Short mmCIF file of C-alpha atoms and ligand atoms in Angstrom, two decimals:
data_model
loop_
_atom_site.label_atom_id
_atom_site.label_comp_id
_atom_site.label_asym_id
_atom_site.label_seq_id
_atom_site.Cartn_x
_atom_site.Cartn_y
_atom_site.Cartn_z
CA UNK A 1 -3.92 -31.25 4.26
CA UNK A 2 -6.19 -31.13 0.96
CA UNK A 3 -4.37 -30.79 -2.03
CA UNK A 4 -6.68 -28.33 -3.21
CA UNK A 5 -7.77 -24.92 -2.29
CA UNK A 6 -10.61 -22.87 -2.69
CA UNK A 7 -9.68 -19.51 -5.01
CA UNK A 8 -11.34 -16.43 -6.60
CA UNK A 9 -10.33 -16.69 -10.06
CA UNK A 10 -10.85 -13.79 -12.94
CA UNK A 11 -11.28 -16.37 -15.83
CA UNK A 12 -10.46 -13.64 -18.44
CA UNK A 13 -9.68 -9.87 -19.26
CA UNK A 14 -12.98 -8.08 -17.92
CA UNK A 15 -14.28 -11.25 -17.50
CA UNK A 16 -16.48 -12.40 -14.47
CA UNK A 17 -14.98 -13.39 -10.70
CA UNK A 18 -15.93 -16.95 -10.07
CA UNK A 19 -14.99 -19.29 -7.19
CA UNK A 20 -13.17 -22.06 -8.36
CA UNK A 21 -9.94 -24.46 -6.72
CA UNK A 22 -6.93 -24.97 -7.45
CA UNK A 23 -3.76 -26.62 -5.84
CA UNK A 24 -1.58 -26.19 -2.91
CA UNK A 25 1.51 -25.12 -4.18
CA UNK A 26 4.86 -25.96 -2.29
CA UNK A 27 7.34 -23.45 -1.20
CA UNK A 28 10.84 -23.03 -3.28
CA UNK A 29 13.80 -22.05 -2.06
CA UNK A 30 13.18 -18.83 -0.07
CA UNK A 31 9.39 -19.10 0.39
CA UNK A 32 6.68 -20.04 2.86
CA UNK A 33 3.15 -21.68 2.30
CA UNK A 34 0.15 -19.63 4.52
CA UNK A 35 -2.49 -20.20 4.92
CA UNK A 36 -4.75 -16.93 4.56
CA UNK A 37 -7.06 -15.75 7.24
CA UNK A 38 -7.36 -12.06 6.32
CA UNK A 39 -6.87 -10.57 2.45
CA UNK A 40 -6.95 -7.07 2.43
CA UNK A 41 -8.37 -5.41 -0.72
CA UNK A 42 -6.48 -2.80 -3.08
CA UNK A 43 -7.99 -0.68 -6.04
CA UNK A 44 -4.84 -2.19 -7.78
CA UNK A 45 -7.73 -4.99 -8.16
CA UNK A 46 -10.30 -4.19 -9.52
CA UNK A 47 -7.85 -1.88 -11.96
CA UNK A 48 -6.88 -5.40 -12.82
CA UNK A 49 -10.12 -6.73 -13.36
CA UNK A 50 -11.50 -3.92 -15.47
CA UNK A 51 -8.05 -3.41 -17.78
CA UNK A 52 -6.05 -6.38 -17.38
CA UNK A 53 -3.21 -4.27 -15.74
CA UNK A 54 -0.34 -6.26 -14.24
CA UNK A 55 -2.62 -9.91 -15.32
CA UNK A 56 -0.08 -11.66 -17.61
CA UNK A 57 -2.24 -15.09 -17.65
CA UNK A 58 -5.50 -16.30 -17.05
CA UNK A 59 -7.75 -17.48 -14.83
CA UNK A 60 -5.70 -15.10 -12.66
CA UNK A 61 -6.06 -15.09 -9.40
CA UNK A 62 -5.71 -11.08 -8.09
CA UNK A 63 -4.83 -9.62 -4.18
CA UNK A 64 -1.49 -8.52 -3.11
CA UNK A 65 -2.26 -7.94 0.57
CA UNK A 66 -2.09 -11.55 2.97
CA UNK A 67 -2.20 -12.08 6.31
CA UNK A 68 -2.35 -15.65 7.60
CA UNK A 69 -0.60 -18.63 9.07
CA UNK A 70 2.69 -20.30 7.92
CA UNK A 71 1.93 -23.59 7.15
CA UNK A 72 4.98 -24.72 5.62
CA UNK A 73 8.63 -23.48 5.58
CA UNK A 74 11.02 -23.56 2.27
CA UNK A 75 14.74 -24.19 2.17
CA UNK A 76 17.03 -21.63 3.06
CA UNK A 77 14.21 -19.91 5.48
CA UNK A 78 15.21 -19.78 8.79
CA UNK A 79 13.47 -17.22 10.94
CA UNK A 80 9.81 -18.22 10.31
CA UNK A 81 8.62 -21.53 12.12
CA UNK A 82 4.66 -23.63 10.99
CA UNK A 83 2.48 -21.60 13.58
CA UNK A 84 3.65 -18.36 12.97
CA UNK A 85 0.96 -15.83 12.46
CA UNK A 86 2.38 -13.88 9.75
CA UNK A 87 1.69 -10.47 7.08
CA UNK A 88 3.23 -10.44 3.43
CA UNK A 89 3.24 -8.48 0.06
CA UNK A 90 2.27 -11.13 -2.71
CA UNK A 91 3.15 -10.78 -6.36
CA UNK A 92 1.59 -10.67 -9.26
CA UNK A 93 1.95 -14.68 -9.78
CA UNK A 94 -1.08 -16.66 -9.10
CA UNK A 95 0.69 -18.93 -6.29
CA UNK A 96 1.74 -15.67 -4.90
CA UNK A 97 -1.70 -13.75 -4.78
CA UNK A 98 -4.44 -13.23 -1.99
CA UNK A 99 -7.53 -13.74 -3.07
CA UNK A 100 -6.98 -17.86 -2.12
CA UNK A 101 -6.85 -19.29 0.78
CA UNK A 102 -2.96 -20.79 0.75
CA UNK A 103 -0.86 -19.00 -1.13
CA UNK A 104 3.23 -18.67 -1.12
CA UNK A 105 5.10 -15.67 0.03
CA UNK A 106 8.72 -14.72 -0.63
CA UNK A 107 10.64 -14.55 3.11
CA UNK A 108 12.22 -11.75 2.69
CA UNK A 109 8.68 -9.77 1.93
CA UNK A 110 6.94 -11.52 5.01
CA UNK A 111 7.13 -10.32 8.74
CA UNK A 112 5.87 -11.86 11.67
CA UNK A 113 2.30 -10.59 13.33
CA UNK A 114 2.60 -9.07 16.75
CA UNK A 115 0.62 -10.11 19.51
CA UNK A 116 -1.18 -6.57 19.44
CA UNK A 117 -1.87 -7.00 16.12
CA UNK A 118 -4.98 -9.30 14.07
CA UNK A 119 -4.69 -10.88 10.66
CA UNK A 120 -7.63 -7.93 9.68
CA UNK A 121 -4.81 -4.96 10.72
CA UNK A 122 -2.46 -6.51 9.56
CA UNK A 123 -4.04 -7.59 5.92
CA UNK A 124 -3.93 -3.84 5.35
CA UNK A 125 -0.31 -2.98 5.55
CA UNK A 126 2.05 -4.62 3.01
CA UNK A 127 1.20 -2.72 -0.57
CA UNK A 128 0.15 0.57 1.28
CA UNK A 129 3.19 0.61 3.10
CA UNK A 130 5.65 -0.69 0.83
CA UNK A 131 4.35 1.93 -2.20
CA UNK A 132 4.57 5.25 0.48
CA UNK A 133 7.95 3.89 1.37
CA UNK A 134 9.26 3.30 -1.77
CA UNK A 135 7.85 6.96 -3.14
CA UNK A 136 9.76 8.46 -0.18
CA UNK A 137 12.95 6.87 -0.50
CA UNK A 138 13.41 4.80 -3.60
CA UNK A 139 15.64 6.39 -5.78
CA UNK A 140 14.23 5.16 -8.83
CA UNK A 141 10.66 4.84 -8.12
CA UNK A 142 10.38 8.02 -5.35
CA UNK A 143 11.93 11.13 -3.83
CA UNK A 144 15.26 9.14 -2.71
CA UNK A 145 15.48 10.58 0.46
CA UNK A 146 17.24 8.77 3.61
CA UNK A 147 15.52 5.82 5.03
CA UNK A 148 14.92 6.93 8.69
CA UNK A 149 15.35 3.31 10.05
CA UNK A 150 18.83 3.32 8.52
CA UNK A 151 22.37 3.88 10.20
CA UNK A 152 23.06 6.94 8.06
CA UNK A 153 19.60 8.68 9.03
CA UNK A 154 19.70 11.11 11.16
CA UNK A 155 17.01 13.75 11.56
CA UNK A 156 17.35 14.26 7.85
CA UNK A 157 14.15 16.24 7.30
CA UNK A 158 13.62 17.47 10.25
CA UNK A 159 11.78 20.59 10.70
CA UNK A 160 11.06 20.00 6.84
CA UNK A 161 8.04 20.72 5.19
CA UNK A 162 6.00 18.09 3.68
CA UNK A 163 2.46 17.99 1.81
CA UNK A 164 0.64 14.45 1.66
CA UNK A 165 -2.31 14.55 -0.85
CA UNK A 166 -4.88 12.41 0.26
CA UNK A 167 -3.78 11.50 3.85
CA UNK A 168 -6.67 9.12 4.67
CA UNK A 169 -6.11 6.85 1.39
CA UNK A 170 -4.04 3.59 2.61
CA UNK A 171 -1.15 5.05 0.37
CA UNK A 172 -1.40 8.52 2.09
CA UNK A 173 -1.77 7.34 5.70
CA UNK A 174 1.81 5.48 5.63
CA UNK A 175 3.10 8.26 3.37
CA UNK A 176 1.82 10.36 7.24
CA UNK A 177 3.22 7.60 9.11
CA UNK A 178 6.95 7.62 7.66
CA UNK A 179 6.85 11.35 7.33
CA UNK A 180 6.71 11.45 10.82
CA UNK A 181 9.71 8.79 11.50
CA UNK A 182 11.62 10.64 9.29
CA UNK A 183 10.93 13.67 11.17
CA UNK A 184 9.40 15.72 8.60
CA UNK A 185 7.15 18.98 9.80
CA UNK A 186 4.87 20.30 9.31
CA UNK A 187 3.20 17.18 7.53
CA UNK A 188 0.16 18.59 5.76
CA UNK A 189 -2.75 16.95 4.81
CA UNK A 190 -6.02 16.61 2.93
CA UNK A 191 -9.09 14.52 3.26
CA UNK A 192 -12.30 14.51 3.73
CA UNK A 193 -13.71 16.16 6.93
CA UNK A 194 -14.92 13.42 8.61
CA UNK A 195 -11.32 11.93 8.01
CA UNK A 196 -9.39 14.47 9.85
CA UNK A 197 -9.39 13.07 13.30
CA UNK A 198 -8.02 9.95 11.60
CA UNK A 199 -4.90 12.28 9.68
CA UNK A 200 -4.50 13.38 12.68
CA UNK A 201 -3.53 10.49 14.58
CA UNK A 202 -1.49 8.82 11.81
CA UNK A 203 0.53 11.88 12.26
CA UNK A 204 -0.70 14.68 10.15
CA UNK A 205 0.01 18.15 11.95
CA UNK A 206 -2.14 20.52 9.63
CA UNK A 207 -5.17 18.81 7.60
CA UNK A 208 -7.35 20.59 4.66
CA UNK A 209 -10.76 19.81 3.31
CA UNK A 210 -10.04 17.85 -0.32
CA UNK A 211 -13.01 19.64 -1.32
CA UNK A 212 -11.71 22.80 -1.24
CA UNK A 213 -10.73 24.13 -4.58
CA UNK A 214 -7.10 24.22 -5.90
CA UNK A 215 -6.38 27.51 -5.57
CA UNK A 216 -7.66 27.60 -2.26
CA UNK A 217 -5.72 24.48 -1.30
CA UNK A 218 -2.61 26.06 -2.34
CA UNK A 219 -3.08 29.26 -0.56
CA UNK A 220 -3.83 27.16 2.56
CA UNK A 221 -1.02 24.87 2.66
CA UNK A 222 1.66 27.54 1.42
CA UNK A 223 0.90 30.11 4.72
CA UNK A 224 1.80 26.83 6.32
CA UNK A 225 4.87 25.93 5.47
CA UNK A 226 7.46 28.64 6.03
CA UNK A 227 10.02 26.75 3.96
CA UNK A 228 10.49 25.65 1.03
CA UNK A 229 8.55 22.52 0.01
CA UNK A 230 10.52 20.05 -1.75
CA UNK A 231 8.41 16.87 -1.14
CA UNK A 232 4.87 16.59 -2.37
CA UNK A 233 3.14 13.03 -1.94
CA UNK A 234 0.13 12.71 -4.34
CA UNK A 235 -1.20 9.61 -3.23
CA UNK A 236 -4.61 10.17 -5.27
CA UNK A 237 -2.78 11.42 -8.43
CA UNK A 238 -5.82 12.89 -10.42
CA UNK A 239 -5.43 15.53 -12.47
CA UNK A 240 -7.00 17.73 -10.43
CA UNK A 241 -4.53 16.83 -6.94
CA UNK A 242 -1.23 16.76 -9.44
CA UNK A 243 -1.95 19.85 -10.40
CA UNK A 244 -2.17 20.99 -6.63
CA UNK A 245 1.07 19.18 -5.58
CA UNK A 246 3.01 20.78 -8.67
CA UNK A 247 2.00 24.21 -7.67
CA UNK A 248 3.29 24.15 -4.31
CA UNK A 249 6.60 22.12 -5.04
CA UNK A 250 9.50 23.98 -5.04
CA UNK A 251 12.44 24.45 -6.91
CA UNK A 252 14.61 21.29 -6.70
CA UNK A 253 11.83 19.23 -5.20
CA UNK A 254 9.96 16.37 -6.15
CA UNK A 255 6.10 15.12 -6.72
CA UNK A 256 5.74 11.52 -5.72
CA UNK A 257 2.92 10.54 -7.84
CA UNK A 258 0.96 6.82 -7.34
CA UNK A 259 -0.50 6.92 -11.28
CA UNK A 260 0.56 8.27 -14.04
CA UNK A 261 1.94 11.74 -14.58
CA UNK A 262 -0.99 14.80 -15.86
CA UNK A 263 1.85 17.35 -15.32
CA UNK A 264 4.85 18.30 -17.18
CA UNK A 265 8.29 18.25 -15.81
CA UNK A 266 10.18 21.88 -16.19
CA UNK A 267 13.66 21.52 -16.85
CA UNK A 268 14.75 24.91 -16.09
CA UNK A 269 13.41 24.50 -12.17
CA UNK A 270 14.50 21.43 -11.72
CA UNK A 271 11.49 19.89 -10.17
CA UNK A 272 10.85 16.06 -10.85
CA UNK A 273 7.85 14.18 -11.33
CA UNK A 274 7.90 10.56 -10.35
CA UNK A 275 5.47 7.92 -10.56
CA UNK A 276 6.26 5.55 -7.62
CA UNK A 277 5.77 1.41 -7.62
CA UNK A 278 5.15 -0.18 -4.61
CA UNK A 279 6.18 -3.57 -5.72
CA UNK A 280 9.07 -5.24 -3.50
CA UNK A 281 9.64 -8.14 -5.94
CA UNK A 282 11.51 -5.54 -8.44
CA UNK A 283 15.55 -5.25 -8.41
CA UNK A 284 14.72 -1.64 -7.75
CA UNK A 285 13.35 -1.58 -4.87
CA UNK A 286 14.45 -5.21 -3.42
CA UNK A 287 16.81 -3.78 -1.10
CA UNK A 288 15.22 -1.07 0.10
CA UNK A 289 12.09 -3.10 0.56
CA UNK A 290 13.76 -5.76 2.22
CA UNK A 291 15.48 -3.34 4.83
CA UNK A 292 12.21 -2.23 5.59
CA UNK A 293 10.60 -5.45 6.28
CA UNK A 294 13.15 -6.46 8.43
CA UNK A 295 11.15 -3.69 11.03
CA UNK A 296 8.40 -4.46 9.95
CA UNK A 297 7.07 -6.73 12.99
CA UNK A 298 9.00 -3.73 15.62
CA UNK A 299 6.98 -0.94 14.07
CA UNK A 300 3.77 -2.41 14.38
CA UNK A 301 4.63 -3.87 17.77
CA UNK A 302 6.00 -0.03 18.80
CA UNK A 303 2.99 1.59 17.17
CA UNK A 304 5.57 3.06 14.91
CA UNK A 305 3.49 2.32 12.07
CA UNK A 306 -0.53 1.82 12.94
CA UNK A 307 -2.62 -0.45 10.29
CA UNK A 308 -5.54 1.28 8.74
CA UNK A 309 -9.06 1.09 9.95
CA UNK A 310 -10.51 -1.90 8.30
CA UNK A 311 -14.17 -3.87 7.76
CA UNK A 312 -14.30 -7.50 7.07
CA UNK A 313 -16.41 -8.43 4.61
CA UNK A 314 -19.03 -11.43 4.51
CA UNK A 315 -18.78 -14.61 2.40
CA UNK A 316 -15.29 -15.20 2.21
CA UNK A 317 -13.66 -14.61 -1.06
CA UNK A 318 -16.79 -14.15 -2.49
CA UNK A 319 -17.29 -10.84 -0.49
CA UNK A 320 -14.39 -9.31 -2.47
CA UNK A 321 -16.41 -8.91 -5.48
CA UNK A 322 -18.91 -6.35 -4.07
CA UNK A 323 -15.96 -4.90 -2.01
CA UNK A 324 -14.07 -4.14 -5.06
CA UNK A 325 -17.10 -2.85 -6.86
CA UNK A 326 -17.71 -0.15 -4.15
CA UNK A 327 -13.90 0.90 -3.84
CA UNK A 328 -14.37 1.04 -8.05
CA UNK A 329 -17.21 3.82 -6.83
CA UNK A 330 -15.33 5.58 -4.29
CA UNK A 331 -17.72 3.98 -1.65
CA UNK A 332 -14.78 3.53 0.55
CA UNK A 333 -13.59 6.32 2.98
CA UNK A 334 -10.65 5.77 5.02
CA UNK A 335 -10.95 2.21 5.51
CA UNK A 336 -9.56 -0.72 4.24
CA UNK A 337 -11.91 -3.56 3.04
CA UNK A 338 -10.65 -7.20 3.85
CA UNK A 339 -11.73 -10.56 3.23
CA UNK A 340 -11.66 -14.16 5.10
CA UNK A 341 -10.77 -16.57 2.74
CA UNK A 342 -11.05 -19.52 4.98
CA UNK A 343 -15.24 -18.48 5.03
CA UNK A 344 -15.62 -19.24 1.29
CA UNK A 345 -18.91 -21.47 1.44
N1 NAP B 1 1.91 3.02 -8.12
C1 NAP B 1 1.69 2.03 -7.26
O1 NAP B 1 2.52 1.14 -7.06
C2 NAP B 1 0.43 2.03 -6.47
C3 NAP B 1 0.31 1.20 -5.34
C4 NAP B 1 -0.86 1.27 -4.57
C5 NAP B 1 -1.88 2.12 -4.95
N2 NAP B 1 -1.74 2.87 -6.08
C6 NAP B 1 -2.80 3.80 -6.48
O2 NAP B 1 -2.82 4.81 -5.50
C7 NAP B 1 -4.13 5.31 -5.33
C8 NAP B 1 -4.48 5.24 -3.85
O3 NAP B 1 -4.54 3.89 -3.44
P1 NAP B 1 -5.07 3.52 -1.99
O4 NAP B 1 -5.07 2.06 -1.84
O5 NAP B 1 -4.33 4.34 -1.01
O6 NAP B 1 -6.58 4.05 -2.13
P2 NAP B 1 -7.80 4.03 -1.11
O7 NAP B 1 -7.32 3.82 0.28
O8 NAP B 1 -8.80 3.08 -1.64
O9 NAP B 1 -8.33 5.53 -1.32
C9 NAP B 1 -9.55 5.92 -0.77
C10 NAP B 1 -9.36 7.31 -0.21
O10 NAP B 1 -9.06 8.22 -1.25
C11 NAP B 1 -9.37 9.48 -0.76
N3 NAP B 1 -9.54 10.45 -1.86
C12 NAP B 1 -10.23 10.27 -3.00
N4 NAP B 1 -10.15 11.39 -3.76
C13 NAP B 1 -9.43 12.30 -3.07
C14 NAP B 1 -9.01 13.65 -3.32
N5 NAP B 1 -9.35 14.28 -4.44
N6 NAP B 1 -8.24 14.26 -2.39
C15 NAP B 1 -7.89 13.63 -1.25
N7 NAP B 1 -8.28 12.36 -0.94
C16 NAP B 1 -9.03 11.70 -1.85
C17 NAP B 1 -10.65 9.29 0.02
O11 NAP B 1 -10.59 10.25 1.05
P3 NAP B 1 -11.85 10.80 1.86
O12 NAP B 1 -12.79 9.64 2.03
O13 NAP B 1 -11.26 11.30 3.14
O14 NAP B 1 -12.45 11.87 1.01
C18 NAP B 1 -10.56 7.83 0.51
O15 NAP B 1 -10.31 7.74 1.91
C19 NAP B 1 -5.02 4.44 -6.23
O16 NAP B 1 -5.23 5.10 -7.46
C20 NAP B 1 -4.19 3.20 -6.46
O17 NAP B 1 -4.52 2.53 -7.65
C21 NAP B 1 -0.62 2.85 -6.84
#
């Protein structure tokens, strides 16, 4: 194999992609080498790009989202083989990143492709899923609710009421997805119109127009719901959606938030704001993470969990650069945007 890869490297802060290479790393102890067929793209990214946000050296290399081929296997792994066609949540460490075409992945954050599944579907689970999972049941980072796929679930939330802001976001539509395993209803949800078929089959029972205005929103969702609602998901997290999912959260609940907090907590009701991290690579959310990608490969093999729509883009990782610039202008409706790094001319 070369020793050398091709990568898309940000040479500094708000500086300018540029294809570049750089080396094959080996895996450690723990780890695999892939080799990257599909990179799915996150506005994470181009966040990145434009503030420097999670980027503690450069050139850095940015993409959290791989899907690929194990080319290698490190010590101490023992239930991935070379060959097998794999998905994985990278970390913020170049070696560990997408936008290459090897990179390393951490075992315990990798799960194996089912034969239903492609690299492009499968590109566009691992940060989506892992940050609606962690805002549902992380205790520190999310509503700390009972993971469904546990021993000690059972039927927790069922017949509970829960609203999903933004349901056809890659954040919202596994925020749908695990409502429903956890047996959540009604699950409410907005979007865009031409997006509600596609709430609909992730899982969402009730769907509103996001264009609607907040007051109307509220009014909506609350003749819905004929309990109290203690879970609000704000996978958007504006100002304008926050302020949404605080007015319909009851006393005691909690608003899952994916960026930082516009609203105030109230003390004296005892609601909680959170703003969730999907990052598995933390201590506080390793195990929780972990449990979950031990399933991973079932649920997508079970259609327990279905990918997001996706479009591949052209050029290899050079295509990420326009891809990013249209998420970065809310070009992109319900759809995830993915890359072949093995195309880079
Ligand atoms: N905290 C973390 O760890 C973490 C992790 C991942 C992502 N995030 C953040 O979470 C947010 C969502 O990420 P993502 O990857 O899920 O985004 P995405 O898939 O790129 O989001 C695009 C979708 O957002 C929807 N949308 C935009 N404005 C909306 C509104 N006002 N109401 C309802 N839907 C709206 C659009 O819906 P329509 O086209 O149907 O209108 C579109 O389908 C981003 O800000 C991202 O940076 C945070």
């Amino acid at each position: 194999m070369s020793p050398r890869q091709k990568a898309l490297f940000l040479p500094k802060k708000q500086g300018n992609f540029e294809i570049g290479f750089r080396s094959i790393p080996s895996p450690g102890v723990g780890q695999l080498l892939v080799k990257i067929q599909s990179a799915a793209l996150n506005p994470t990214d181009y966040k990145s790009k434009d503030t420097g946000m999670f980027v503690t050296h450069y050139p850095a290399v940015l993409g959290r989202d791989i899907a690929g081929i194990v080319e290698e296997v490190g010590e101490g792994v023992d239930n991935f083989r070379k060959g097998d066609r794999v998905l994985a949540h990278g970390k913020f460490t170049n070696d560990f990143t997408a936008f290459q075409q090897y990179a390393l992945t951490v075992a315990s954050f990798t799960a194996k492709i089912p034969s239903s599944e492609s690299f492009d579907s499968a590109a566009t689970v691992p940060l989506g899923l892992d940050t609606a999972l962690v805002g549902l049941y992380g205790n520190e980072f999310g509503a700390g609710i009972t993971p469904p796929w546990t021993k000690s679930a059972g039927g927790h939330e069922s017949k509970k009421p829960i609203v999903i802001l933004g349901g056809s976001s890659s954040v919202g539509s596994y925020a749908i997805q695990l409502a429903r395993l956890s047996g959540f209803y009604p699950i409410i949800t907005t979007a865009s119109p031409s997006n509600e078929d596609l709430v609909r089959d992730y899982g969402a029972s009730h769907f509103f127009d996001r264009n609607l205005s907040g007051k109307q929103l509220q009014a909506a969702i609350n003749k819905i719901a004929d309990s109290p609602i203690r879970i609000v998901y704000d996978a958007i997290s504006l100002p304008e959606t926050q302020s949404v999912g605080w007015g319909l959260l009851a006393n005691n609940g909690t608003l899952v938030l994916t960026l930082p907090a516009s609203v105030k907590e109230d003390e004296g009701k005892e609601r909680r704001v959170v703003q969730t991290f999907g990052n598995p690579h933390i201590p506080q959310n390793e195990k929780l993470c972990c449990s979950a990608w031990a399933v991973v490969e079932r649920w997508l093999s079970e259609g327990t969990i279905q990918p997001n729509k996706y479009e591949v883009l052209p050029n290899g990782l050079e295509g990420i650069i326009g891809g990013l610039e249209r998420m970065r202008l809310g070009q992109v409706s319900g759809t995830k945007l993915v890359a072949h790094p093995q195309e880079t001319q």
